[in-house]
Amino acid sequence: MNILHYCAHAGGFIYDWHQFHMVDELRRAGHDVHYLNPVAVLGRTGSSADYSQVLLDEIAAPTSGADRYDLLFATATDDTIVPDAIDEARRRGLVAVNLSTDDYSHPFRVARVASRFDLNWSTVRENLAIIQGYGARVITMPWGANPHVFKPGSGPADRVIGFIGTTYGARARNIAYLQQAGLPVRVHGRSPDEYYQTDGKGSNPIARAIANFPESWQRFRHGIRFPAGRQCMLSLLWRSIQELPGHLPEQRLDNSRIEYMPGPPFEGMSAALSRMALSLGSIELCSTYVFRQPLLFIRLREFEVAMSGGVHLVNRFPELEEYFEPDREMLFYGSAEELVDKAGFYLRPEQDAERRRIGERARLRSEAEHTWLARFRRIGKMLDLTF
C-alpha cells in the first residue's frame, strides 16, 4: 500500500515518535510510507493554508510507480490542514484517516476538519460524543508500540525506579513521594528546577497562563464548554493557590537525591528502560493530580515500556487494565501510599525473578495485541484496506 503520512511540525523529540513507531513498523511490513512534513518542505512555519498547499502539490505529482497514494494518514488539526485539502485528497481517490492525539484536553482542535476524513482515530474514549458531534466517524483505539524498535534488553536491571522525561506536575509529585520514602529514583531528563528555569515562565500555572495569554485565552474559551476542560482549569487554579504557601509535596523534592541522566534518543529508549527495575507511569491529565480523583489518560509510554519488556508501575485505570493484566503484565497504584509500597516491594532482590516474569508477559501481550499493525488492521477492516 502507498501511504502518505502528513504531519506538520517544527521538529523536536515530541514528534520523532511518528518515525520510530508507526512509520518504521509499516515499512517493515512492506508498505511504502512517504512522510510529509510541510514545515520541512517550506523551510518555515506557516498557516494551515500554506501547509495544505504542500499536501495538494504532493498528491497532484506522480509518485514512484503509482498514479496516486492509497491512503492519506494524517495527525492534523484545524491549525495544520484546511477542510478543502482533505476533500481534494478524497476526490483523487485517497482514503483519508486522521489520528487525533489530544481529544481529552483539546477536542476542539479538530472541530472544522474531523467530518472531512473518512475516519478519525481517537486514543481516548471520554470525549467521543464531542468528536462525533462535529459530524465525524470515529474509531477509539489506544496507542501501540513498534516491536522492532522497542525490544527487551539484556543483562540485569539496576534496582531503581524511574522514567524518561521531564519532572514536572504529577511526575514531580510522585518522584517526591518515592524520594522522600528513601527509594532509589532515576530520571532520564531535566529536573523541575532546570525545566522551569529554562522555560522562563515559572512553575505557577496562573503565572504561566498570564505569560502566554493568547494561547491560554483560546484554551479557556474552548475548555469551559466541556467537563474535562473545566476540570483542567479548576485544577490549575487550585494548584496555583496551593503552590503559594509551599504546600505541594513536589515543592519539597530534593533533587540532589535523584539520579538525573540525559534523555536517550528513541533508538536508545528500550536500553534505558531495561536498565531500570521499575518504570514509573504518571497518567494524570493537566494538573488534576491535585484532586482526590484525577482525570487519567493512557500515554504512549505505557505501550513502549511493555513492548520493551519493562515492568511499569502506573496509575490504576480501568481502561488500561483491559490491555494489561494487573500484577501479571503491569503494576498499578491507586494512591501515593500504594505507589511507595509497591515500588519498595518490587525493588527487593527477592522479587527479581517475578519482575522478569512480569516483563516477559508484558512483551508477549504487546506483541500479540498492541503493535501498530494490529491498530491499522482494525482501521483496514472498517475502510476495506489491507495492512
Coordinates of C-alpha atoms in Angstrom, one line a residue:
M1 CA 0.0 0.0 0.0
N2 CA 1.2 3.5 -0.8
I3 CA 0.7 5.7 2.3
L4 CA 1.1 9.4 2.6
H5 CA 1.8 10.3 6.3
Y6 CA 1.0 14.0 6.8
C7 CA 2.2 15.8 9.9
A8 CA 3.1 19.5 10.1
H9 CA 5.5 20.3 12.9
A10 CA 8.6 22.4 13.6
G11 CA 10.6 19.4 14.8
G12 CA 11.7 18.0 18.2
F13 CA 11.5 14.9 20.3
I14 CA 7.7 15.2 20.7
Y15 CA 7.2 14.5 17.0
D16 CA 10.0 12.0 16.4
W17 CA 7.8 9.1 17.7
H18 CA 5.9 9.0 14.4
Q19 CA 9.0 7.8 12.6
F20 CA 10.1 5.3 15.1
H21 CA 6.7 3.9 15.9
M22 CA 4.1 3.6 13.1
V23 CA 6.2 4.7 10.0
D24 CA 9.0 2.2 10.7
E25 CA 6.7 -0.7 11.5
L26 CA 4.5 -0.1 8.4
R27 CA 7.6 0.0 6.2
R28 CA 8.9 -3.2 7.7
A29 CA 5.5 -4.8 6.9
G30 CA 6.1 -4.0 3.2
H31 CA 4.1 -0.7 2.9
D32 CA 5.5 2.3 1.1
V33 CA 5.2 5.2 3.5
H34 CA 6.1 8.8 2.5
Y35 CA 6.5 11.1 5.5
L36 CA 5.4 14.6 4.6
N37 CA 6.1 17.5 6.9
P38 CA 5.2 20.7 5.2
V39 CA 7.2 22.8 7.7
A40 CA 10.3 21.0 6.5
V41 CA 9.3 21.4 2.8
L42 CA 8.6 25.1 3.2
G43 CA 11.6 25.7 5.5
R44 CA 9.5 27.7 7.8
T45 CA 6.3 27.7 9.9
G46 CA 3.2 28.8 8.2
S47 CA -0.6 28.7 8.1
S48 CA -2.9 25.8 7.6
A49 CA -3.4 27.0 4.1
D50 CA 0.4 27.0 3.5
Y51 CA 0.7 23.5 4.8
S52 CA -2.3 22.3 2.8
Q53 CA -0.8 23.6 -0.4
V54 CA 2.2 21.4 0.2
L55 CA -0.1 18.4 0.6
L56 CA -2.0 19.3 -2.5
D57 CA 1.2 19.6 -4.5
E58 CA 2.3 16.2 -3.3
I59 CA -0.8 14.3 -4.2
A60 CA -1.0 16.0 -7.6
A61 CA 2.5 14.9 -8.5
P62 CA 3.2 11.4 -9.8
T63 CA 4.5 9.1 -7.1
S64 CA 7.1 6.4 -7.7
G65 CA 5.4 3.9 -9.9
A66 CA 1.9 4.9 -9.0
D67 CA -0.6 7.5 -10.1
R68 CA -1.6 8.3 -6.6
Y69 CA -1.4 7.3 -3.0
D70 CA -3.9 4.8 -1.5
L71 CA -4.1 6.3 2.0
L72 CA -3.7 9.8 3.5
F73 CA -2.8 9.2 7.1
A74 CA -2.7 12.5 9.0
T75 CA -2.0 13.7 12.5
A76 CA -3.6 17.0 11.8
T77 CA -5.7 19.7 13.5
D78 CA -7.6 22.8 12.3
D79 CA -4.3 24.7 12.6
T80 CA -2.4 22.4 10.2
I81 CA -4.8 21.4 7.4
V82 CA -7.9 23.0 5.7
P83 CA -11.0 21.1 5.0
D84 CA -10.8 21.6 1.2
A85 CA -7.5 19.9 1.1
I86 CA -8.9 16.7 2.7
D87 CA -11.8 16.9 0.2
E88 CA -9.4 17.1 -2.7
A89 CA -7.4 14.2 -1.5
R90 CA -10.5 12.1 -1.2
R91 CA -11.7 13.3 -4.7
R92 CA -8.4 11.9 -6.1
G93 CA -9.2 8.5 -4.6
L94 CA -7.2 8.6 -1.4
V95 CA -8.8 7.2 1.8
A96 CA -8.3 9.8 4.5
V97 CA -7.7 8.9 8.1
N98 CA -6.7 11.3 11.0
L99 CA -5.2 10.4 14.3
S100 CA -6.2 13.0 17.0
T101 CA -3.7 13.0 19.8
D102 CA -5.3 15.5 22.2
D103 CA -9.0 14.7 22.2
Y104 CA -9.3 14.6 26.0
S105 CA -8.0 18.0 26.8
H106 CA -8.4 19.7 23.3
P107 CA -11.2 18.1 21.3
F108 CA -11.9 21.5 19.7
R109 CA -8.7 21.3 17.7
V110 CA -10.3 19.2 15.1
A111 CA -13.8 20.8 15.1
R112 CA -13.6 22.0 11.4
V113 CA -11.7 19.1 9.8
A114 CA -12.9 15.9 11.6
S115 CA -16.0 15.5 9.4
R116 CA -14.0 15.6 6.2
F117 CA -11.9 12.5 7.0
D118 CA -13.2 9.0 6.2
L119 CA -12.3 8.0 9.7
N120 CA -11.0 9.7 12.8
W121 CA -8.8 7.7 15.2
S122 CA -9.1 8.9 18.8
T123 CA -7.0 7.5 21.5
V124 CA -9.4 8.4 24.3
R125 CA -13.0 7.3 24.9
E126 CA -14.1 10.2 27.2
N127 CA -14.8 12.8 24.5
L128 CA -16.1 10.5 21.8
A129 CA -19.5 12.3 21.8
I130 CA -17.8 15.7 21.2
I131 CA -15.8 14.4 18.2
Q132 CA -18.9 12.7 16.8
G133 CA -20.8 16.0 17.3
Y134 CA -18.5 17.5 14.7
G135 CA -20.1 15.0 12.2
A136 CA -17.1 12.7 12.3
R137 CA -16.9 9.0 12.0
V138 CA -14.7 7.8 14.9
I139 CA -12.8 4.7 16.0
T140 CA -11.3 4.7 19.5
M141 CA -8.1 2.7 20.0
P142 CA -5.2 3.3 22.3
W143 CA -1.6 3.8 21.3
G144 CA 0.7 1.0 20.2
A145 CA 4.4 0.3 20.1
N146 CA 6.8 -0.9 17.4
P147 CA 8.3 -4.3 18.4
H148 CA 11.3 -3.8 16.1
V149 CA 12.4 -0.6 17.9
F150 CA 11.2 -1.4 21.5
K151 CA 12.9 -4.6 22.4
P152 CA 13.8 -6.2 25.8
G153 CA 17.4 -5.5 26.8
S154 CA 20.0 -8.0 28.0
G155 CA 21.6 -8.1 31.4
P156 CA 20.3 -7.4 34.9
A157 CA 18.5 -4.2 35.7
D158 CA 19.6 -1.6 38.2
R159 CA 17.5 -1.7 41.3
V160 CA 15.9 1.7 40.7
I161 CA 12.5 3.1 39.8
G162 CA 12.5 5.9 37.2
F163 CA 11.2 7.3 33.9
I164 CA 12.2 9.1 30.8
G165 CA 11.0 12.7 30.6
T166 CA 10.9 15.9 32.5
T167 CA 9.9 16.0 36.1
Y168 CA 7.0 18.5 36.4
G169 CA 3.4 18.3 37.7
A170 CA 2.3 14.9 38.7
R171 CA 5.6 13.4 37.8
A172 CA 7.4 15.6 40.2
R173 CA 4.9 14.8 42.9
N174 CA 5.2 11.1 42.5
I175 CA 9.0 11.3 42.3
A176 CA 8.9 13.4 45.6
Y177 CA 6.9 10.6 47.3
L178 CA 9.4 8.0 46.2
Q179 CA 12.4 10.0 47.1
Q180 CA 11.1 11.0 50.5
A181 CA 10.5 7.3 51.2
G182 CA 14.2 6.7 50.6
L183 CA 13.7 4.7 47.4
P184 CA 16.3 5.0 44.6
V185 CA 15.0 7.1 41.7
R186 CA 16.5 7.7 38.2
V187 CA 15.2 10.2 35.7
H188 CA 16.3 10.4 32.1
G189 CA 15.5 14.1 31.6
R190 CA 15.6 17.5 33.2
S191 CA 14.9 18.3 36.9
P192 CA 11.9 20.6 37.7
D193 CA 14.3 23.4 38.6
E194 CA 16.1 23.2 35.2
Y195 CA 12.8 22.8 33.3
Y196 CA 11.2 25.9 34.8
Q197 CA 14.4 28.0 34.7
T198 CA 14.9 27.2 31.0
D199 CA 11.3 27.8 30.2
G200 CA 11.5 31.2 31.9
K201 CA 7.8 31.3 33.0
G202 CA 8.0 29.8 36.4
S203 CA 6.0 26.8 37.8
N204 CA 2.8 28.6 38.9
P205 CA 0.1 27.7 36.4
I206 CA -1.7 31.1 36.7
A207 CA 1.6 32.9 36.2
R208 CA 2.3 30.8 33.2
A209 CA -1.1 31.4 31.7
I210 CA -0.7 35.1 32.0
A211 CA 2.8 34.9 30.4
N212 CA 1.3 33.1 27.4
F213 CA -2.1 34.8 27.4
P214 CA -3.2 34.5 23.7
E215 CA -2.9 30.7 23.8
S216 CA -4.3 30.5 27.3
W217 CA -7.3 32.5 26.4
Q218 CA -8.1 30.2 23.5
R219 CA -7.8 27.2 25.7
F220 CA -10.1 28.8 28.3
R221 CA -12.7 29.9 25.7
H222 CA -12.9 26.3 24.3
G223 CA -12.2 24.4 27.5
I224 CA -15.1 25.9 29.5
R225 CA -17.5 24.2 27.2
F226 CA -16.8 20.6 28.2
P227 CA -16.4 18.7 31.5
A228 CA -12.7 17.7 31.2
G229 CA -11.8 21.2 30.1
R230 CA -13.5 22.7 33.1
Q231 CA -11.8 20.2 35.4
C232 CA -8.4 21.1 34.0
M233 CA -9.0 24.8 34.5
L234 CA -10.1 24.2 38.1
S235 CA -7.1 22.1 38.8
L236 CA -4.8 24.8 37.5
L237 CA -6.4 27.3 39.8
W238 CA -6.3 25.0 42.8
R239 CA -2.7 24.1 42.2
S240 CA -1.7 27.8 41.8
I241 CA -3.4 28.5 45.2
Q242 CA -1.7 25.6 46.9
E243 CA 1.7 26.5 45.5
L244 CA 1.8 30.0 47.0
P245 CA 2.4 28.8 50.7
G246 CA 4.5 25.9 49.5
H247 CA 2.0 23.2 50.5
L248 CA 2.6 20.9 47.4
P249 CA 4.7 17.7 48.1
E250 CA 6.7 18.3 44.9
Q251 CA 7.9 21.6 46.3
R252 CA 9.8 19.6 48.9
L253 CA 11.5 17.4 46.2
D254 CA 15.3 17.1 47.0
N255 CA 16.8 16.9 43.5
S256 CA 20.2 16.2 45.0
R257 CA 18.9 12.7 45.9
I258 CA 17.7 11.9 42.4
E259 CA 19.9 10.4 39.7
Y260 CA 19.4 12.6 36.7
M261 CA 20.7 11.3 33.3
P262 CA 20.4 12.6 29.7
G263 CA 17.3 11.7 27.9
P264 CA 18.0 8.9 25.3
P265 CA 17.1 9.1 21.7
F266 CA 14.3 6.8 20.6
E267 CA 16.8 4.2 19.4
G268 CA 18.2 4.0 23.0
M269 CA 14.9 4.2 24.9
S270 CA 14.5 0.4 25.3
A271 CA 18.0 0.1 26.6
A272 CA 17.4 2.9 29.2
L273 CA 14.1 1.3 30.3
S274 CA 15.7 -2.1 30.6
R275 CA 18.3 -0.7 32.9
M276 CA 15.6 0.3 35.4
A277 CA 14.0 -2.4 37.6
L278 CA 10.7 -0.4 37.6
S279 CA 9.3 2.2 35.2
L280 CA 7.2 4.9 36.8
G281 CA 4.0 5.8 35.0
S282 CA 2.1 9.0 35.7
I283 CA -1.0 9.5 33.5
E284 CA -2.9 12.3 35.2
L285 CA -4.3 14.9 32.9
C286 CA -3.2 18.5 33.3
S287 CA -2.9 19.4 37.0
T288 CA -5.9 17.2 38.1
Y289 CA -3.5 15.2 40.2
V290 CA -4.2 17.9 42.9
F291 CA -7.8 16.4 43.2
R292 CA -8.7 13.3 45.1
Q293 CA -9.9 11.7 41.8
P294 CA -7.7 13.0 39.0
L295 CA -8.6 12.6 35.3
L296 CA -6.4 9.8 33.8
F297 CA -5.5 9.1 30.2
I298 CA -3.2 6.5 28.7
R299 CA 0.0 7.8 27.2
L300 CA 2.4 6.3 24.6
R301 CA 4.9 5.3 27.3
E302 CA 2.6 2.6 28.7
F303 CA 3.0 0.6 25.5
E304 CA 6.7 1.5 24.9
V305 CA 7.6 0.1 28.4
A306 CA 5.5 -3.0 28.0
M307 CA 6.9 -3.7 24.5
S308 CA 10.4 -3.3 25.8
G309 CA 9.7 -6.0 28.4
G310 CA 9.8 -3.5 31.2
V311 CA 7.9 -3.5 34.5
H312 CA 5.6 -0.5 34.5
L313 CA 4.1 0.9 37.7
V314 CA 1.3 3.2 36.8
N315 CA -2.0 4.8 38.0
R316 CA -4.8 2.3 38.3
F317 CA -7.1 2.9 35.4
P318 CA -9.9 0.5 34.3
E319 CA -9.3 1.0 30.6
L320 CA -5.5 0.3 30.9
E321 CA -6.4 -2.9 32.9
E322 CA -8.2 -4.1 29.8
Y323 CA -4.9 -4.0 27.9
F324 CA -2.6 -5.4 30.6
E325 CA -3.5 -7.8 33.4
P326 CA -2.9 -6.3 36.8
D327 CA 0.2 -7.7 38.7
R328 CA 0.9 -10.1 35.9
E329 CA 1.7 -7.8 33.0
M330 CA 1.7 -4.4 34.6
L331 CA 1.6 -3.0 38.1
F332 CA -1.0 -0.4 39.2
Y333 CA -1.3 2.0 42.1
G334 CA -4.3 3.9 43.3
S335 CA -2.7 6.2 45.9
A336 CA 0.6 7.7 46.9
E337 CA 0.9 5.1 49.7
E338 CA 0.3 2.2 47.3
L339 CA 2.8 3.7 44.9
V340 CA 5.5 3.8 47.6
D341 CA 4.6 0.4 49.0
K342 CA 4.6 -1.4 45.6
A343 CA 7.8 0.3 44.5
G344 CA 9.6 -0.7 47.7
F345 CA 8.3 -4.3 47.4
Y346 CA 9.2 -4.9 43.8
L347 CA 12.6 -3.4 44.2
R348 CA 13.6 -6.0 46.7
P349 CA 16.2 -8.5 45.5
E350 CA 13.9 -11.5 46.2
Q351 CA 11.5 -10.0 43.6
D352 CA 14.0 -10.1 40.8
A353 CA 12.6 -13.3 39.3
E354 CA 9.0 -12.1 39.5
R355 CA 9.9 -8.8 37.8
R356 CA 11.5 -10.7 34.9
R357 CA 8.3 -12.8 34.6
I358 CA 6.1 -9.6 34.6
G359 CA 8.3 -8.0 31.9
E360 CA 8.2 -11.2 29.7
R361 CA 4.4 -11.4 29.9
A362 CA 4.1 -7.7 29.1
R363 CA 6.2 -8.2 26.0
L364 CA 4.2 -11.2 24.8
R365 CA 0.9 -9.4 25.3
S366 CA 2.2 -6.4 23.5
E367 CA 3.5 -8.4 20.5
A368 CA 0.1 -10.2 20.3
E369 CA -2.2 -7.2 20.6
H370 CA -0.5 -3.8 20.8
T371 CA 1.5 -3.4 17.7
W372 CA 0.8 -0.6 15.2
L373 CA -0.1 -3.2 12.6
A374 CA -2.8 -4.5 14.9
R375 CA -4.2 -1.0 15.2
F376 CA -4.1 -0.4 11.4
R377 CA -5.7 -3.7 10.7
R378 CA -8.7 -2.6 12.6
I379 CA -8.8 0.5 10.5
G380 CA -8.4 -1.6 7.4
K381 CA -11.5 -3.7 8.3
M382 CA -13.6 -0.6 8.5
L383 CA -12.3 1.0 5.3
D384 CA -11.6 -2.0 3.1
L385 CA -7.8 -1.6 3.3
T386 CA -5.3 -4.4 3.6
F387 CA -2.5 -4.0 6.1

